[in-house]
PDB file of C-alpha atoms in Angstrom:
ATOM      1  CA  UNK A 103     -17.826  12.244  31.075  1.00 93.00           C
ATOM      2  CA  UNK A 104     -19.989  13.264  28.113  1.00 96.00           C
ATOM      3  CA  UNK A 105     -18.754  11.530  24.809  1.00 98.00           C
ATOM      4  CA  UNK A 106     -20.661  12.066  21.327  1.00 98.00           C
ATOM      5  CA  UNK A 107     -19.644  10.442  18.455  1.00 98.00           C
ATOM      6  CA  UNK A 108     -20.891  12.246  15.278  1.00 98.00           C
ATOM      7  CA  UNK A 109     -20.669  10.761  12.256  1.00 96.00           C
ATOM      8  CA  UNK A 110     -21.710  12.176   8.701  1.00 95.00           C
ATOM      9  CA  UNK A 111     -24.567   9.636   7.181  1.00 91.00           C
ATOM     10  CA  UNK A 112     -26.867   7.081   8.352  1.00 90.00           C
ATOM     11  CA  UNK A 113     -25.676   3.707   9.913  1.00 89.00           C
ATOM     12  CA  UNK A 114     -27.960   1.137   7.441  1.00 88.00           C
ATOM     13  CA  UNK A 115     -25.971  -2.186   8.198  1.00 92.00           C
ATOM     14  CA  UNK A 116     -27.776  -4.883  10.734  1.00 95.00           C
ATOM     15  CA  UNK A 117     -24.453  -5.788  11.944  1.00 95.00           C
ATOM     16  CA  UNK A 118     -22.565  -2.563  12.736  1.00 95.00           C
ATOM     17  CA  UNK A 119     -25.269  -1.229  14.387  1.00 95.00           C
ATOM     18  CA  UNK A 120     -25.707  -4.408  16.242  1.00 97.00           C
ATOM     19  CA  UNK A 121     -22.009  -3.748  17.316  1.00 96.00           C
ATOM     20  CA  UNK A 122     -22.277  -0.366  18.238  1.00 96.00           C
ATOM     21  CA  UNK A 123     -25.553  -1.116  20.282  1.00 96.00           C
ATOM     22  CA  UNK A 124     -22.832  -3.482  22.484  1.00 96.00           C
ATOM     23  CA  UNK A 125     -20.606  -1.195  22.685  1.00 97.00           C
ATOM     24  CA  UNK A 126     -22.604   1.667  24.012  1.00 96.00           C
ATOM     25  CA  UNK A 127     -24.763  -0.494  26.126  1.00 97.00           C
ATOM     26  CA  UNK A 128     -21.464  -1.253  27.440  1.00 96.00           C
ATOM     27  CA  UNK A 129     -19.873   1.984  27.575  1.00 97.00           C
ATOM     28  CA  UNK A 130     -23.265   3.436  30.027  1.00 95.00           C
ATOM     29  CA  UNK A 131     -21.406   1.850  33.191  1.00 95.00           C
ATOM     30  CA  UNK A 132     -18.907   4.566  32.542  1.00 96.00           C
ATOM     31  CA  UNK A 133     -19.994   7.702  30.856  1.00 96.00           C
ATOM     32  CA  UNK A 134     -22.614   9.035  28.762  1.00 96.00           C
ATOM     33  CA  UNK A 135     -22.569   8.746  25.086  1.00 96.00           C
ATOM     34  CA  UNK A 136     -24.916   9.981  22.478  1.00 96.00           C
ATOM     35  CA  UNK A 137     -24.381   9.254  18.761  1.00 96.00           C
ATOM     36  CA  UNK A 138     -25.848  12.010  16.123  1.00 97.00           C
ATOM     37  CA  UNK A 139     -25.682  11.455  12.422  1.00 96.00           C
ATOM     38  CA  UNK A 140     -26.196  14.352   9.647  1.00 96.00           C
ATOM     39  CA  UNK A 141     -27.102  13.945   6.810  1.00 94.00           C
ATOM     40  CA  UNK A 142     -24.680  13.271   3.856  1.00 91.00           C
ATOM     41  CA  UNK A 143     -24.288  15.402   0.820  1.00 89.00           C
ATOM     42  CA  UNK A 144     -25.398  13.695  -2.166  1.00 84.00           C
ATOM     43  CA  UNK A 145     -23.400  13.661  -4.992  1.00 79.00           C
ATOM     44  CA  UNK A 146     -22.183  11.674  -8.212  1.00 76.00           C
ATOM     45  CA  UNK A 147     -19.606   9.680  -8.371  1.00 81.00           C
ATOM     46  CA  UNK A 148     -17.403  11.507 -10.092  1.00 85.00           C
ATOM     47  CA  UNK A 149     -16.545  14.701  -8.687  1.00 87.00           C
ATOM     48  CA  UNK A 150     -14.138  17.466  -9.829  1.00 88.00           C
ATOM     49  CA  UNK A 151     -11.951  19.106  -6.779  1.00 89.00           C
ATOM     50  CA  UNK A 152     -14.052  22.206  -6.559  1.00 91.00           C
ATOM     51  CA  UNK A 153     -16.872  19.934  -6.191  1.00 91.00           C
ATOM     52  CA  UNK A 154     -15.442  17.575  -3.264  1.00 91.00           C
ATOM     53  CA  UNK A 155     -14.784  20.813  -1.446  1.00 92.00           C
ATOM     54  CA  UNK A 156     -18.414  22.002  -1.283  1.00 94.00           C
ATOM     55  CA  UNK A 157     -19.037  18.424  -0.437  1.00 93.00           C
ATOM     56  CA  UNK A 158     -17.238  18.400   2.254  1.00 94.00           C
ATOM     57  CA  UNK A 159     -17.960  22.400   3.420  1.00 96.00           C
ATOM     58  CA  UNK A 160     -21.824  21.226   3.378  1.00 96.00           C
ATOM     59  CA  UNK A 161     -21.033  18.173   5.400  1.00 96.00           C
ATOM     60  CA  UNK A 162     -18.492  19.949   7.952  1.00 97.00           C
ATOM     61  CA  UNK A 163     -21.548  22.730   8.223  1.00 97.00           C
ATOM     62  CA  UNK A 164     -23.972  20.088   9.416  1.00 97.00           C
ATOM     63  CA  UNK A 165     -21.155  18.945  11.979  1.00 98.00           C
ATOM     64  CA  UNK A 166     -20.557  21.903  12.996  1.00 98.00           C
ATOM     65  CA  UNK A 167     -23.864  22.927  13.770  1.00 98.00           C
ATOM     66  CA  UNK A 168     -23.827  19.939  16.444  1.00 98.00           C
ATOM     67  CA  UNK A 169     -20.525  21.157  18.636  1.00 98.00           C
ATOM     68  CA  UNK A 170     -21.024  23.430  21.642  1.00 95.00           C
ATOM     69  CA  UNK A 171     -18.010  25.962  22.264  1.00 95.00           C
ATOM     70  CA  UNK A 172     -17.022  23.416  25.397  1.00 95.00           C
ATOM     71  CA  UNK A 173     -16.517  21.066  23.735  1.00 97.00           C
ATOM     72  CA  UNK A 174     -13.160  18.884  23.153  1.00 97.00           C
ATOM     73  CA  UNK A 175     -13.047  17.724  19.727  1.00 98.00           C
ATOM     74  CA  UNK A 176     -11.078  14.771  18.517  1.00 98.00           C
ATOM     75  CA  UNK A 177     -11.429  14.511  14.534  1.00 98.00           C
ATOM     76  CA  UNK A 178     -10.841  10.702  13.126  1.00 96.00           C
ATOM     77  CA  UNK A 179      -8.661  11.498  10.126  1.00 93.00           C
ATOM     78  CA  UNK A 180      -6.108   9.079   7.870  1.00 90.00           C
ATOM     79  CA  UNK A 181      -3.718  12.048   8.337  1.00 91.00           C
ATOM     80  CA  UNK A 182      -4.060  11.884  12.357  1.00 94.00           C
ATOM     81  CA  UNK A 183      -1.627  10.765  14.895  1.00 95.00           C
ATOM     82  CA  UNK A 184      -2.044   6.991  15.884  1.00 96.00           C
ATOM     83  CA  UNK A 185      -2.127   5.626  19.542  1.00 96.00           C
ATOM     84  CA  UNK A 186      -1.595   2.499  20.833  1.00 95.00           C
ATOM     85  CA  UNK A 187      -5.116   1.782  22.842  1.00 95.00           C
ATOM     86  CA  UNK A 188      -3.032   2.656  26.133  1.00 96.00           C
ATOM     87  CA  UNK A 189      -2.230   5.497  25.230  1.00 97.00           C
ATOM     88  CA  UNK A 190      -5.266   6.221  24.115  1.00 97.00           C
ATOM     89  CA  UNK A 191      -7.139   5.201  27.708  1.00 96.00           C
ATOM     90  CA  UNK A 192      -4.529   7.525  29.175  1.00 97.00           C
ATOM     91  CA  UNK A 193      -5.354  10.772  27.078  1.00 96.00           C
ATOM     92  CA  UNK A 194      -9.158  10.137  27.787  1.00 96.00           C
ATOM     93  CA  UNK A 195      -8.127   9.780  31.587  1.00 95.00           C
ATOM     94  CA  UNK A 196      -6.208  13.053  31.072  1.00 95.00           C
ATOM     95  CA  UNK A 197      -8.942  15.241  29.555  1.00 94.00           C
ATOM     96  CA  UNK A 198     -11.373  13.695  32.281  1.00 90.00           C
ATOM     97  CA  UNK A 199      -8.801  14.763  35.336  1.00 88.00           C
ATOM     98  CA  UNK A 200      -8.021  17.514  33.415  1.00 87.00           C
ATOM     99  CA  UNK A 201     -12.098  19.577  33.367  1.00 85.00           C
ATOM    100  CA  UNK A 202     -12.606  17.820  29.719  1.00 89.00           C
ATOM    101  CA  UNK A 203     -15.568  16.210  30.489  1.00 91.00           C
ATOM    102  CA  UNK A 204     -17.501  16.826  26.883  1.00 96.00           C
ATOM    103  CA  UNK A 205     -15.621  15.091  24.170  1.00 98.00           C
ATOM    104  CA  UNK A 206     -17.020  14.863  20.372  1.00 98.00           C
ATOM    105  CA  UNK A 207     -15.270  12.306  18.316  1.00 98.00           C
ATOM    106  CA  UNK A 208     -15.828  13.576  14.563  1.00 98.00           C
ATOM    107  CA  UNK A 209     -16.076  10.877  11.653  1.00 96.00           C
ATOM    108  CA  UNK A 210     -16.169  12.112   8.061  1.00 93.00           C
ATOM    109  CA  UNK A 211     -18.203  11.324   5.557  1.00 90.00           C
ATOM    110  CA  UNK A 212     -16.349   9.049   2.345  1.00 86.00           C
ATOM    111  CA  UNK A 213     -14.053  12.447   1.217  1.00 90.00           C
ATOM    112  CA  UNK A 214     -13.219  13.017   4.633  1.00 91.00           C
ATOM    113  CA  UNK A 215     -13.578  16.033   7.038  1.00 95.00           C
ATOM    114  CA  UNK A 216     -13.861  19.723   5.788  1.00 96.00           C
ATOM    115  CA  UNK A 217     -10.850  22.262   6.636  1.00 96.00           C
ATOM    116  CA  UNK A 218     -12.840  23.681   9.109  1.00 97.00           C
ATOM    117  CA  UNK A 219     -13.866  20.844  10.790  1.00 98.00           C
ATOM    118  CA  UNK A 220     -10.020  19.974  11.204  1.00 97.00           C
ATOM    119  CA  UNK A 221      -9.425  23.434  12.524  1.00 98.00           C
ATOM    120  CA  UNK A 222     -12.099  23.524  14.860  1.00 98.00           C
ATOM    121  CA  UNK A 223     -10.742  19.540  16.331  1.00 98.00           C
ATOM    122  CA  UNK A 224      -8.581  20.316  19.525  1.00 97.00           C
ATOM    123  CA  UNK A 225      -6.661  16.882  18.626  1.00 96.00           C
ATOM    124  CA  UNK A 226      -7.035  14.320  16.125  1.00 97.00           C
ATOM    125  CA  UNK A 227      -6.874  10.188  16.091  1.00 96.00           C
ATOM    126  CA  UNK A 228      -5.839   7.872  13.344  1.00 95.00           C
ATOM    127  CA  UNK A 229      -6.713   4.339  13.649  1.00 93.00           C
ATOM    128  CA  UNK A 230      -4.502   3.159  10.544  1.00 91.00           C
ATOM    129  CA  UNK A 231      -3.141   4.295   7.674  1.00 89.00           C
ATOM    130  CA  UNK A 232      -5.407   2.294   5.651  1.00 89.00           C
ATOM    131  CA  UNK A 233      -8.647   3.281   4.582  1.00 85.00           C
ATOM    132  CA  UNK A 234     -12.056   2.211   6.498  1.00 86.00           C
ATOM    133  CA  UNK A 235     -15.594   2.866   6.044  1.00 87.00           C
ATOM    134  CA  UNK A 236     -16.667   4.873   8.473  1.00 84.00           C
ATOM    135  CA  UNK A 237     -19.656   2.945   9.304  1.00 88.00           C
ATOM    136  CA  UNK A 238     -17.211   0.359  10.428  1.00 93.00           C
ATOM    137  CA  UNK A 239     -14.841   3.323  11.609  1.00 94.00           C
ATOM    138  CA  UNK A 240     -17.737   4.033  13.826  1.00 95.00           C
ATOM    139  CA  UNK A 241     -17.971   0.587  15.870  1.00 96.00           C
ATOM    140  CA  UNK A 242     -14.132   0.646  16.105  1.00 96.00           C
ATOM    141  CA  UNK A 243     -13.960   3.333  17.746  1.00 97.00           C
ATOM    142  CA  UNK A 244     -16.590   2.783  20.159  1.00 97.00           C
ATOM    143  CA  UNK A 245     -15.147  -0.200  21.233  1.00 97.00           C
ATOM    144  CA  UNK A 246     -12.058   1.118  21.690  1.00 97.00           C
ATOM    145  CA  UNK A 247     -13.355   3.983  24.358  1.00 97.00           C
ATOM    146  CA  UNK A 248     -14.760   1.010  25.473  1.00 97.00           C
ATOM    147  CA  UNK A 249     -11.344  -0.760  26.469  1.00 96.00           C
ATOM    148  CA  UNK A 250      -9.571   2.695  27.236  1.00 97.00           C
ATOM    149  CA  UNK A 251     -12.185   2.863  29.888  1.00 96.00           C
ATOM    150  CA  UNK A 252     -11.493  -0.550  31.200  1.00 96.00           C
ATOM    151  CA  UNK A 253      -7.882   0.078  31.064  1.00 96.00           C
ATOM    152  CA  UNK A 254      -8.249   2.970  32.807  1.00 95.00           C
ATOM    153  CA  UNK A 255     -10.212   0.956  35.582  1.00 95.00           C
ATOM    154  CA  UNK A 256      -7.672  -2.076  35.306  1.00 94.00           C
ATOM    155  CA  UNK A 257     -10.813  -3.998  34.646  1.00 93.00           C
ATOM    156  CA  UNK A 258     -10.196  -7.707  32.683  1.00 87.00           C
ATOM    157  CA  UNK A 259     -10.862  -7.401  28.755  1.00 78.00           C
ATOM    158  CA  UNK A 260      -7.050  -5.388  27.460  1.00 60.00           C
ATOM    159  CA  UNK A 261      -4.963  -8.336  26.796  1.00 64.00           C
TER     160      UNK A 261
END
């Protein structure tokens, strides 16, 4: 299977890209993953509506630009429907059996994912109803394909 995260922004914190260097060194006994970050849209702080919509239109562009028509998207989203991490290792089992084998995992940028984006996403994944960074969002979720692929292999590290 070919997973790519893509993620809007650069990763600039030691530690989370410590954790996601685990994670994917990890995650090479199983699959092949490739991480690609565009570029965020700069803007002030205070934005009007109209504004946080080209925002996000620019940023949902640049992502995209990066999907191939094969591919199965799975958009990270507050809004999304939560798993429980077996489940989870079961639907990435089922898209594997099932001729899936390019998955993109989508992360937003801090206002979130563009319309488009969301419509183009075959599925989408909420890890909480709370509100993450998505630098962080980013490490989570790699080591959580990490565990749904030792689930999936009834290898020791789910408890």
């Amino acid at each position: 299977m070919q997973i790519t995260i893509i993620t809007v922004g650069k990763l600039k914190e030691k530690y989370l890209k410590q954790g996601i260097a685990e994670y994917t060194k990890r995650l090479g006994a199983y699959c092949s993953i490739q991480e690609i970050e565009v570029p965020d849209e700069k803007a002030p702080e205070q934005l009007s509506e109209a504004e946080m919509a080209q925002v996000k239109k620019k940023e949902g562009e640049r992502i995209l630009a990066k999907i191939g028509p094969d591919v199965h998207v799975l958009a990270l989203a507050i809004e999304g429907k939560q798993r429980t991490s077996e489940q989870f290792a079961k639907e990435l089992d089922q898209l594997a059996t099932y001729g899936k084998s390019k998955i993109a995992f989508v992360i937003g940028g801090s206002l979130g994912l563009a319309p488009e984006v969301m419509q183009r996403a075959n599925n989408t994944i909420s890890f909480s109803k709370m509100t993450f960074p998505h630098q962080l969002m980013k490490m989570i979720l790699c080591e959580q394909i990490y565990r749904a692929y030792r689930i999936n292999r009834n290898e020791p590290y789910h408890k």
